[in-house]
């Protein structure tokens, strides 16, 4: 276990979107800040809860757009500690304008997300989720459980940063034939023999496509009605990156026509209203996710790719390293600027 230096100053930090496990890990690795935990996600309604604090600690579905940031600035918030890598939920330009620093956890166990991606691929392929239920009901038939060998299967990785690279190494071990699309090819992977292609070529050459790029204006709905036409008929799409990379209505149509053969989602465009909550006693109002859940060849998990002990520890440790660097006025290596 890493030993962390004790802090030089204490901040009062409002932690939004807290689940039990967040509280457990943040308390365990807290250097010496005063933490107040809120279950609520940060939005315009909940922003007043940040009054009296110097920092807010946010997760993937907290909103830090211009409206929320103006309120935070008014309450004297000086720094946002993101306990995630993605920052598509933060208006960086506006944050700079109102003098709020943004610090994130750039990489926390990329293997955690890569391994979850693999779990989704194998589950969809070998239908272990169905086999589990069948056998529990005394049904030992193999009808409709046939899968395909991962060995020799063609996989396209869209984005080969930390997570894409970790998945590349795993899939290479399986004997998959891997290609990739990334505007910035990784020299180490090129030297290892990975072939980079343009997006269209990568999509049309694969039986499995896995998305590992950030959500930006450019990548918004990169999987849409048009790009789905490039897919090999019956191919598998996995998205463990950000929901809005995929146009949900378009993938539903593609699944209905059989063009898309399997879909694995750990992220969903409208996940903020659903994920991380127990809604089992309620009527789901989101018709798109309800339709997705009804397909036999769709697997949805609730943004749990990151969720391992090792990643939780790294998130907590880096969050406090960031907080300490801010308080000490040190070089903030994990600061994100516009
Ligand atoms: P990274 O920053 O290390 O790598 C991203 C890669 O995507 C870079 O190589 C970049 O050149 C490439 N890229 C940028 N725009 C692209 C585009 N339009 N098309 C193809 N490639 C593009 O990020 P990392 O750590 O690998 O994470 C990837 C994504 O995974 C994050 O942006 C985040 O949204 C998501 N994530 C999901 C988690 C989960 O629990 N499901 C946990 C952590 C991250």
mmCIF file with all atom_site columns, N, CA, C and O and ligand atoms in Angstrom, residues 85-86 106 108 113 158-164 181-184 212-215 218-219 222 240-242 266-267 303-306, ligand 1:
data_model
loop_
_atom_site.group_PDB
_atom_site.id
_atom_site.type_symbol
_atom_site.label_atom_id
_atom_site.label_alt_id
_atom_site.label_comp_id
_atom_site.label_asym_id
_atom_site.label_entity_id
_atom_site.label_seq_id
_atom_site.pdbx_PDB_ins_code
_atom_site.Cartn_x
_atom_site.Cartn_y
_atom_site.Cartn_z
_atom_site.occupancy
_atom_site.B_iso_or_equiv
_atom_site.pdbx_formal_charge
_atom_site.auth_seq_id
_atom_site.auth_comp_id
_atom_site.auth_asym_id
_atom_site.auth_atom_id
_atom_site.pdbx_PDB_model_num
ATOM   1   N N   . UNK A 1 85  ? -11.609 10.154 -14.905 1.00 0.00 ? 85  UNK A N   1
ATOM   2   C CA  . UNK A 1 85  ? -10.692 10.618 -15.948 1.00 0.00 ? 85  UNK A CA  1
ATOM   3   C C   . UNK A 1 85  ? -11.401 11.559 -16.929 1.00 0.00 ? 85  UNK A C   1
ATOM   4   O O   . UNK A 1 85  ? -10.885 12.620 -17.270 1.00 0.00 ? 85  UNK A O   1
ATOM   5   N N   . UNK A 1 86  ? -12.607 11.158 -17.356 1.00 0.00 ? 86  UNK A N   1
ATOM   6   C CA  . UNK A 1 86  ? -13.365 11.942 -18.343 1.00 0.00 ? 86  UNK A CA  1
ATOM   7   C C   . UNK A 1 86  ? -13.801 13.279 -17.743 1.00 0.00 ? 86  UNK A C   1
ATOM   8   O O   . UNK A 1 86  ? -14.074 13.364 -16.541 1.00 0.00 ? 86  UNK A O   1
ATOM   9   N N   . UNK A 1 106 ? -6.300  11.072 -13.953 1.00 0.00 ? 106 UNK A N   1
ATOM   10  C CA  . UNK A 1 106 ? -6.170  10.771 -15.384 1.00 0.00 ? 106 UNK A CA  1
ATOM   11  C C   . UNK A 1 106 ? -6.194  9.289  -15.710 1.00 0.00 ? 106 UNK A C   1
ATOM   12  O O   . UNK A 1 106 ? -6.729  8.891  -16.733 1.00 0.00 ? 106 UNK A O   1
ATOM   13  N N   . UNK A 1 108 ? -6.718  5.473  -13.729 1.00 0.00 ? 108 UNK A N   1
ATOM   14  C CA  . UNK A 1 108 ? -6.806  4.634  -12.539 1.00 0.00 ? 108 UNK A CA  1
ATOM   15  C C   . UNK A 1 108 ? -7.103  3.242  -13.034 1.00 0.00 ? 108 UNK A C   1
ATOM   16  O O   . UNK A 1 108 ? -8.165  2.972  -13.526 1.00 0.00 ? 108 UNK A O   1
ATOM   17  N N   . UNK A 1 113 ? -11.045 -1.335 -16.555 1.00 0.00 ? 113 UNK A N   1
ATOM   18  C CA  . UNK A 1 113 ? -12.040 -1.118 -17.623 1.00 0.00 ? 113 UNK A CA  1
ATOM   19  C C   . UNK A 1 113 ? -11.807 -2.120 -18.762 1.00 0.00 ? 113 UNK A C   1
ATOM   20  O O   . UNK A 1 113 ? -12.759 -2.677 -19.324 1.00 0.00 ? 113 UNK A O   1
ATOM   21  N N   . UNK A 1 158 ? -11.274 1.326  -31.098 1.00 0.00 ? 158 UNK A N   1
ATOM   22  C CA  . UNK A 1 158 ? -11.418 2.732  -31.482 1.00 0.00 ? 158 UNK A CA  1
ATOM   23  C C   . UNK A 1 158 ? -10.899 3.547  -30.299 1.00 0.00 ? 158 UNK A C   1
ATOM   24  O O   . UNK A 1 158 ? -11.586 3.722  -29.298 1.00 0.00 ? 158 UNK A O   1
ATOM   25  N N   . UNK A 1 159 ? -9.666  3.998  -30.426 1.00 0.00 ? 159 UNK A N   1
ATOM   26  C CA  . UNK A 1 159 ? -8.972  4.663  -29.314 1.00 0.00 ? 159 UNK A CA  1
ATOM   27  C C   . UNK A 1 159 ? -8.005  3.690  -28.673 1.00 0.00 ? 159 UNK A C   1
ATOM   28  O O   . UNK A 1 159 ? -8.413  2.623  -28.202 1.00 0.00 ? 159 UNK A O   1
ATOM   29  N N   . UNK A 1 160 ? -6.712  4.053  -28.711 1.00 0.00 ? 160 UNK A N   1
ATOM   30  C CA  . UNK A 1 160 ? -5.708  3.162  -28.105 1.00 0.00 ? 160 UNK A CA  1
ATOM   31  C C   . UNK A 1 160 ? -4.875  3.935  -27.082 1.00 0.00 ? 160 UNK A C   1
ATOM   32  O O   . UNK A 1 160 ? -3.650  3.928  -27.122 1.00 0.00 ? 160 UNK A O   1
ATOM   33  N N   . UNK A 1 161 ? -5.568  4.639  -26.180 1.00 0.00 ? 161 UNK A N   1
ATOM   34  C CA  . UNK A 1 161 ? -4.894  5.291  -25.052 1.00 0.00 ? 161 UNK A CA  1
ATOM   35  C C   . UNK A 1 161 ? -4.677  4.243  -23.970 1.00 0.00 ? 161 UNK A C   1
ATOM   36  O O   . UNK A 1 161 ? -4.450  3.057  -24.256 1.00 0.00 ? 161 UNK A O   1
ATOM   37  N N   . UNK A 1 162 ? -4.796  4.668  -22.714 1.00 0.00 ? 162 UNK A N   1
ATOM   38  C CA  . UNK A 1 162 ? -4.502  3.755  -21.597 1.00 0.00 ? 162 UNK A CA  1
ATOM   39  C C   . UNK A 1 162 ? -5.364  2.494  -21.628 1.00 0.00 ? 162 UNK A C   1
ATOM   40  O O   . UNK A 1 162 ? -4.862  1.377  -21.490 1.00 0.00 ? 162 UNK A O   1
ATOM   41  N N   . UNK A 1 163 ? -6.682  2.668  -21.826 1.00 0.00 ? 163 UNK A N   1
ATOM   42  C CA  . UNK A 1 163 ? -7.593  1.514  -21.741 1.00 0.00 ? 163 UNK A CA  1
ATOM   43  C C   . UNK A 1 163 ? -7.517  0.661  -23.012 1.00 0.00 ? 163 UNK A C   1
ATOM   44  O O   . UNK A 1 163 ? -7.411  -0.572 -22.946 1.00 0.00 ? 163 UNK A O   1
ATOM   45  N N   . UNK A 1 164 ? -7.536  1.338  -24.173 1.00 0.00 ? 164 UNK A N   1
ATOM   46  C CA  . UNK A 1 164 ? -7.439  0.603  -25.436 1.00 0.00 ? 164 UNK A CA  1
ATOM   47  C C   . UNK A 1 164 ? -6.172  -0.244 -25.490 1.00 0.00 ? 164 UNK A C   1
ATOM   48  O O   . UNK A 1 164 ? -6.186  -1.387 -25.951 1.00 0.00 ? 164 UNK A O   1
ATOM   49  N N   . UNK A 1 181 ? -8.328  2.298  -34.806 1.00 0.00 ? 181 UNK A N   1
ATOM   50  C CA  . UNK A 1 181 ? -8.419  3.662  -35.313 1.00 0.00 ? 181 UNK A CA  1
ATOM   51  C C   . UNK A 1 181 ? -8.144  4.608  -34.154 1.00 0.00 ? 181 UNK A C   1
ATOM   52  O O   . UNK A 1 181 ? -8.748  4.465  -33.071 1.00 0.00 ? 181 UNK A O   1
ATOM   53  N N   . UNK A 1 182 ? -7.216  5.509  -34.328 1.00 0.00 ? 182 UNK A N   1
ATOM   54  C CA  . UNK A 1 182 ? -6.915  6.544  -33.335 1.00 0.00 ? 182 UNK A CA  1
ATOM   55  C C   . UNK A 1 182 ? -6.172  7.632  -34.098 1.00 0.00 ? 182 UNK A C   1
ATOM   56  O O   . UNK A 1 182 ? -5.222  7.322  -34.827 1.00 0.00 ? 182 UNK A O   1
ATOM   57  N N   . UNK A 1 183 ? -6.612  8.898  -33.998 1.00 0.00 ? 183 UNK A N   1
ATOM   58  C CA  . UNK A 1 183 ? -5.887  9.955  -34.727 1.00 0.00 ? 183 UNK A CA  1
ATOM   59  C C   . UNK A 1 183 ? -4.424  10.064 -34.287 1.00 0.00 ? 183 UNK A C   1
ATOM   60  O O   . UNK A 1 183 ? -3.608  10.635 -35.005 1.00 0.00 ? 183 UNK A O   1
ATOM   61  N N   . UNK A 1 184 ? -4.102  9.535  -33.096 1.00 0.00 ? 184 UNK A N   1
ATOM   62  C CA  . UNK A 1 184 ? -2.715  9.569  -32.624 1.00 0.00 ? 184 UNK A CA  1
ATOM   63  C C   . UNK A 1 184 ? -2.238  8.147  -32.348 1.00 0.00 ? 184 UNK A C   1
ATOM   64  O O   . UNK A 1 184 ? -2.288  7.689  -31.200 1.00 0.00 ? 184 UNK A O   1
ATOM   65  N N   . UNK A 1 212 ? -12.905 3.148  -27.110 1.00 0.00 ? 212 UNK A N   1
ATOM   66  C CA  . UNK A 1 212 ? -12.056 3.577  -25.987 1.00 0.00 ? 212 UNK A CA  1
ATOM   67  C C   . UNK A 1 212 ? -11.513 4.978  -26.201 1.00 0.00 ? 212 UNK A C   1
ATOM   68  O O   . UNK A 1 212 ? -10.348 5.265  -25.900 1.00 0.00 ? 212 UNK A O   1
ATOM   69  N N   . UNK A 1 213 ? -12.369 5.858  -26.744 1.00 0.00 ? 213 UNK A N   1
ATOM   70  C CA  . UNK A 1 213 ? -11.929 7.235  -26.967 1.00 0.00 ? 213 UNK A CA  1
ATOM   71  C C   . UNK A 1 213 ? -12.785 8.171  -26.110 1.00 0.00 ? 213 UNK A C   1
ATOM   72  O O   . UNK A 1 213 ? -13.867 7.796  -25.660 1.00 0.00 ? 213 UNK A O   1
ATOM   73  N N   . UNK A 1 214 ? -12.291 9.376  -25.878 1.00 0.00 ? 214 UNK A N   1
ATOM   74  C CA  . UNK A 1 214 ? -13.071 10.310 -25.047 1.00 0.00 ? 214 UNK A CA  1
ATOM   75  C C   . UNK A 1 214 ? -14.263 10.872 -25.820 1.00 0.00 ? 214 UNK A C   1
ATOM   76  O O   . UNK A 1 214 ? -14.287 10.820 -27.051 1.00 0.00 ? 214 UNK A O   1
ATOM   77  N N   . UNK A 1 215 ? -15.218 11.405 -25.086 1.00 0.00 ? 215 UNK A N   1
ATOM   78  C CA  . UNK A 1 215 ? -16.355 12.087 -25.713 1.00 0.00 ? 215 UNK A CA  1
ATOM   79  C C   . UNK A 1 215 ? -15.963 13.538 -25.952 1.00 0.00 ? 215 UNK A C   1
ATOM   80  O O   . UNK A 1 215 ? -15.649 14.271 -25.016 1.00 0.00 ? 215 UNK A O   1
ATOM   81  N N   . UNK A 1 218 ? -16.158 16.141 -31.593 1.00 0.00 ? 218 UNK A N   1
ATOM   82  C CA  . UNK A 1 218 ? -15.849 15.357 -32.792 1.00 0.00 ? 218 UNK A CA  1
ATOM   83  C C   . UNK A 1 218 ? -16.352 13.916 -32.674 1.00 0.00 ? 218 UNK A C   1
ATOM   84  O O   . UNK A 1 218 ? -16.812 13.331 -33.652 1.00 0.00 ? 218 UNK A O   1
ATOM   85  N N   . UNK A 1 219 ? -16.254 13.355 -31.469 1.00 0.00 ? 219 UNK A N   1
ATOM   86  C CA  . UNK A 1 219 ? -16.614 11.927 -31.326 1.00 0.00 ? 219 UNK A CA  1
ATOM   87  C C   . UNK A 1 219 ? -18.076 11.718 -30.928 1.00 0.00 ? 219 UNK A C   1
ATOM   88  O O   . UNK A 1 219 ? -18.539 10.579 -30.874 1.00 0.00 ? 219 UNK A O   1
ATOM   89  N N   . UNK A 1 222 ? -20.362 9.102  -32.779 1.00 0.00 ? 222 UNK A N   1
ATOM   90  C CA  . UNK A 1 222 ? -19.506 8.550  -33.848 1.00 0.00 ? 222 UNK A CA  1
ATOM   91  C C   . UNK A 1 222 ? -20.089 7.239  -34.380 1.00 0.00 ? 222 UNK A C   1
ATOM   92  O O   . UNK A 1 222 ? -19.887 6.885  -35.538 1.00 0.00 ? 222 UNK A O   1
ATOM   93  N N   . UNK A 1 240 ? -17.579 1.038  -23.468 1.00 0.00 ? 240 UNK A N   1
ATOM   94  C CA  . UNK A 1 240 ? -17.312 1.231  -22.038 1.00 0.00 ? 240 UNK A CA  1
ATOM   95  C C   . UNK A 1 240 ? -16.716 2.628  -21.823 1.00 0.00 ? 240 UNK A C   1
ATOM   96  O O   . UNK A 1 240 ? -16.109 2.871  -20.788 1.00 0.00 ? 240 UNK A O   1
ATOM   97  N N   . UNK A 1 241 ? -16.885 3.522  -22.820 1.00 0.00 ? 241 UNK A N   1
ATOM   98  C CA  . UNK A 1 241 ? -16.246 4.850  -22.695 1.00 0.00 ? 241 UNK A CA  1
ATOM   99  C C   . UNK A 1 241 ? -17.205 5.935  -22.220 1.00 0.00 ? 241 UNK A C   1
ATOM   100 O O   . UNK A 1 241 ? -17.214 6.275  -21.046 1.00 0.00 ? 241 UNK A O   1
ATOM   101 N N   . UNK A 1 242 ? -18.012 6.455  -23.115 1.00 0.00 ? 242 UNK A N   1
ATOM   102 C CA  . UNK A 1 242 ? -19.023 7.452  -22.740 1.00 0.00 ? 242 UNK A CA  1
ATOM   103 C C   . UNK A 1 242 ? -20.248 7.213  -23.609 1.00 0.00 ? 242 UNK A C   1
ATOM   104 O O   . UNK A 1 242 ? -20.136 6.976  -24.813 1.00 0.00 ? 242 UNK A O   1
ATOM   105 N N   . UNK A 1 266 ? -21.594 -0.300 -21.109 1.00 0.00 ? 266 UNK A N   1
ATOM   106 C CA  . UNK A 1 266 ? -21.356 0.003  -19.694 1.00 0.00 ? 266 UNK A CA  1
ATOM   107 C C   . UNK A 1 266 ? -21.681 1.469  -19.427 1.00 0.00 ? 266 UNK A C   1
ATOM   108 O O   . UNK A 1 266 ? -21.619 1.932  -18.300 1.00 0.00 ? 266 UNK A O   1
ATOM   109 N N   . UNK A 1 267 ? -21.976 2.181  -20.493 1.00 0.00 ? 267 UNK A N   1
ATOM   110 C CA  . UNK A 1 267 ? -22.294 3.612  -20.400 1.00 0.00 ? 267 UNK A CA  1
ATOM   111 C C   . UNK A 1 267 ? -23.474 3.862  -21.320 1.00 0.00 ? 267 UNK A C   1
ATOM   112 O O   . UNK A 1 267 ? -23.678 3.134  -22.297 1.00 0.00 ? 267 UNK A O   1
ATOM   113 N N   . UNK A 1 303 ? -22.210 1.429  -15.648 1.00 0.00 ? 303 UNK A N   1
ATOM   114 C CA  . UNK A 1 303 ? -20.946 2.174  -15.510 1.00 0.00 ? 303 UNK A CA  1
ATOM   115 C C   . UNK A 1 303 ? -20.063 1.572  -14.405 1.00 0.00 ? 303 UNK A C   1
ATOM   116 O O   . UNK A 1 303 ? -19.631 2.271  -13.482 1.00 0.00 ? 303 UNK A O   1
ATOM   117 N N   . UNK A 1 304 ? -19.826 0.271  -14.505 1.00 0.00 ? 304 UNK A N   1
ATOM   118 C CA  . UNK A 1 304 ? -19.045 -0.396 -13.461 1.00 0.00 ? 304 UNK A CA  1
ATOM   119 C C   . UNK A 1 304 ? -17.657 -0.812 -13.934 1.00 0.00 ? 304 UNK A C   1
ATOM   120 O O   . UNK A 1 304 ? -16.934 -1.504 -13.213 1.00 0.00 ? 304 UNK A O   1
ATOM   121 N N   . UNK A 1 305 ? -17.284 -0.371 -15.164 1.00 0.00 ? 305 UNK A N   1
ATOM   122 C CA  . UNK A 1 305 ? -15.985 -0.772 -15.708 1.00 0.00 ? 305 UNK A CA  1
ATOM   123 C C   . UNK A 1 305 ? -14.828 -0.462 -14.765 1.00 0.00 ? 305 UNK A C   1
ATOM   124 O O   . UNK A 1 305 ? -13.897 -1.249 -14.613 1.00 0.00 ? 305 UNK A O   1
ATOM   125 N N   . UNK A 1 306 ? -14.893 0.688  -14.121 1.00 0.00 ? 306 UNK A N   1
ATOM   126 C CA  . UNK A 1 306 ? -13.787 1.127  -13.251 1.00 0.00 ? 306 UNK A CA  1
ATOM   127 C C   . UNK A 1 306 ? -13.781 0.404  -11.900 1.00 0.00 ? 306 UNK A C   1
ATOM   128 O O   . UNK A 1 306 ? -12.815 0.511  -11.156 1.00 0.00 ? 306 UNK A O   1
HETATM 129 P P1  . LIG B 2 .   ? -6.831  8.088  -22.902 1.00 0.00 ? 1   LIG B P1  1
HETATM 130 O O1  . LIG B 2 .   ? -6.878  9.579  -22.908 1.00 0.00 ? 1   LIG B O1  1
HETATM 131 O O2  . LIG B 2 .   ? -5.647  7.390  -22.320 1.00 0.00 ? 1   LIG B O2  1
HETATM 132 O O3  . LIG B 2 .   ? -6.989  7.555  -24.422 1.00 0.00 ? 1   LIG B O3  1
HETATM 133 C C1  . LIG B 2 .   ? -7.956  8.021  -25.298 1.00 0.00 ? 1   LIG B C1  1
HETATM 134 C C2  . LIG B 2 .   ? -7.464  7.730  -26.709 1.00 0.00 ? 1   LIG B C2  1
HETATM 135 O O4  . LIG B 2 .   ? -8.512  8.083  -27.618 1.00 0.00 ? 1   LIG B O4  1
HETATM 136 C C3  . LIG B 2 .   ? -6.238  8.554  -27.126 1.00 0.00 ? 1   LIG B C3  1
HETATM 137 O O5  . LIG B 2 .   ? -5.236  7.707  -27.657 1.00 0.00 ? 1   LIG B O5  1
HETATM 138 C C4  . LIG B 2 .   ? -6.776  9.515  -28.170 1.00 0.00 ? 1   LIG B C4  1
HETATM 139 O O6  . LIG B 2 .   ? -5.814  9.820  -29.190 1.00 0.00 ? 1   LIG B O6  1
HETATM 140 C C5  . LIG B 2 .   ? -7.918  8.702  -28.748 1.00 0.00 ? 1   LIG B C5  1
HETATM 141 N N1  . LIG B 2 .   ? -8.938  9.497  -29.424 1.00 0.00 ? 1   LIG B N1  1
HETATM 142 C C6  . LIG B 2 .   ? -9.287  10.792 -29.234 1.00 0.00 ? 1   LIG B C6  1
HETATM 143 N N2  . LIG B 2 .   ? -10.297 11.125 -30.054 1.00 0.00 ? 1   LIG B N2  1
HETATM 144 C C7  . LIG B 2 .   ? -10.571 10.019 -30.809 1.00 0.00 ? 1   LIG B C7  1
HETATM 145 C C8  . LIG B 2 .   ? -11.503 9.732  -31.831 1.00 0.00 ? 1   LIG B C8  1
HETATM 146 N N3  . LIG B 2 .   ? -12.372 10.663 -32.274 1.00 0.00 ? 1   LIG B N3  1
HETATM 147 N N4  . LIG B 2 .   ? -11.503 8.495  -32.365 1.00 0.00 ? 1   LIG B N4  1
HETATM 148 C C9  . LIG B 2 .   ? -10.633 7.547  -31.948 1.00 0.00 ? 1   LIG B C9  1
HETATM 149 N N5  . LIG B 2 .   ? -9.733  7.762  -30.969 1.00 0.00 ? 1   LIG B N5  1
HETATM 150 C C10 . LIG B 2 .   ? -9.706  8.980  -30.405 1.00 0.00 ? 1   LIG B C10 1
HETATM 151 O O7  . LIG B 2 .   ? -8.176  7.611  -22.211 1.00 0.00 ? 1   LIG B O7  1
HETATM 152 P P2  . LIG B 2 .   ? -8.456  6.219  -21.475 1.00 0.00 ? 1   LIG B P2  1
HETATM 153 O O8  . LIG B 2 .   ? -7.957  6.289  -20.079 1.00 0.00 ? 1   LIG B O8  1
HETATM 154 O O9  . LIG B 2 .   ? -8.000  5.104  -22.332 1.00 0.00 ? 1   LIG B O9  1
HETATM 155 O O10 . LIG B 2 .   ? -10.047 6.249  -21.402 1.00 0.00 ? 1   LIG B O10 1
HETATM 156 C C11 . LIG B 2 .   ? -10.863 6.156  -22.552 1.00 0.00 ? 1   LIG B C11 1
HETATM 157 C C12 . LIG B 2 .   ? -12.272 6.546  -22.159 1.00 0.00 ? 1   LIG B C12 1
HETATM 158 O O11 . LIG B 2 .   ? -12.789 5.546  -21.259 1.00 0.00 ? 1   LIG B O11 1
HETATM 159 C C13 . LIG B 2 .   ? -12.321 7.854  -21.313 1.00 0.00 ? 1   LIG B C13 1
HETATM 160 O O12 . LIG B 2 .   ? -12.387 8.964  -22.136 1.00 0.00 ? 1   LIG B O12 1
HETATM 161 C C14 . LIG B 2 .   ? -13.554 7.674  -20.486 1.00 0.00 ? 1   LIG B C14 1
HETATM 162 O O13 . LIG B 2 .   ? -14.618 8.303  -21.187 1.00 0.00 ? 1   LIG B O13 1
HETATM 163 C C15 . LIG B 2 .   ? -13.772 6.157  -20.441 1.00 0.00 ? 1   LIG B C15 1
HETATM 164 N N6  . LIG B 2 .   ? -13.689 5.581  -19.103 1.00 0.00 ? 1   LIG B N6  1
HETATM 165 C C16 . LIG B 2 .   ? -14.697 4.736  -18.705 1.00 0.00 ? 1   LIG B C16 1
HETATM 166 C C17 . LIG B 2 .   ? -14.681 4.142  -17.468 1.00 0.00 ? 1   LIG B C17 1
HETATM 167 C C18 . LIG B 2 .   ? -15.740 3.179  -17.023 1.00 0.00 ? 1   LIG B C18 1
HETATM 168 O O14 . LIG B 2 .   ? -15.866 2.904  -15.823 1.00 0.00 ? 1   LIG B O14 1
HETATM 169 N N7  . LIG B 2 .   ? -16.533 2.629  -17.915 1.00 0.00 ? 1   LIG B N7  1
HETATM 170 C C19 . LIG B 2 .   ? -13.589 4.441  -16.515 1.00 0.00 ? 1   LIG B C19 1
HETATM 171 C C20 . LIG B 2 .   ? -12.535 5.279  -17.051 1.00 0.00 ? 1   LIG B C20 1
HETATM 172 C C21 . LIG B 2 .   ? -12.617 5.851  -18.298 1.00 0.00 ? 1   LIG B C21 1
#
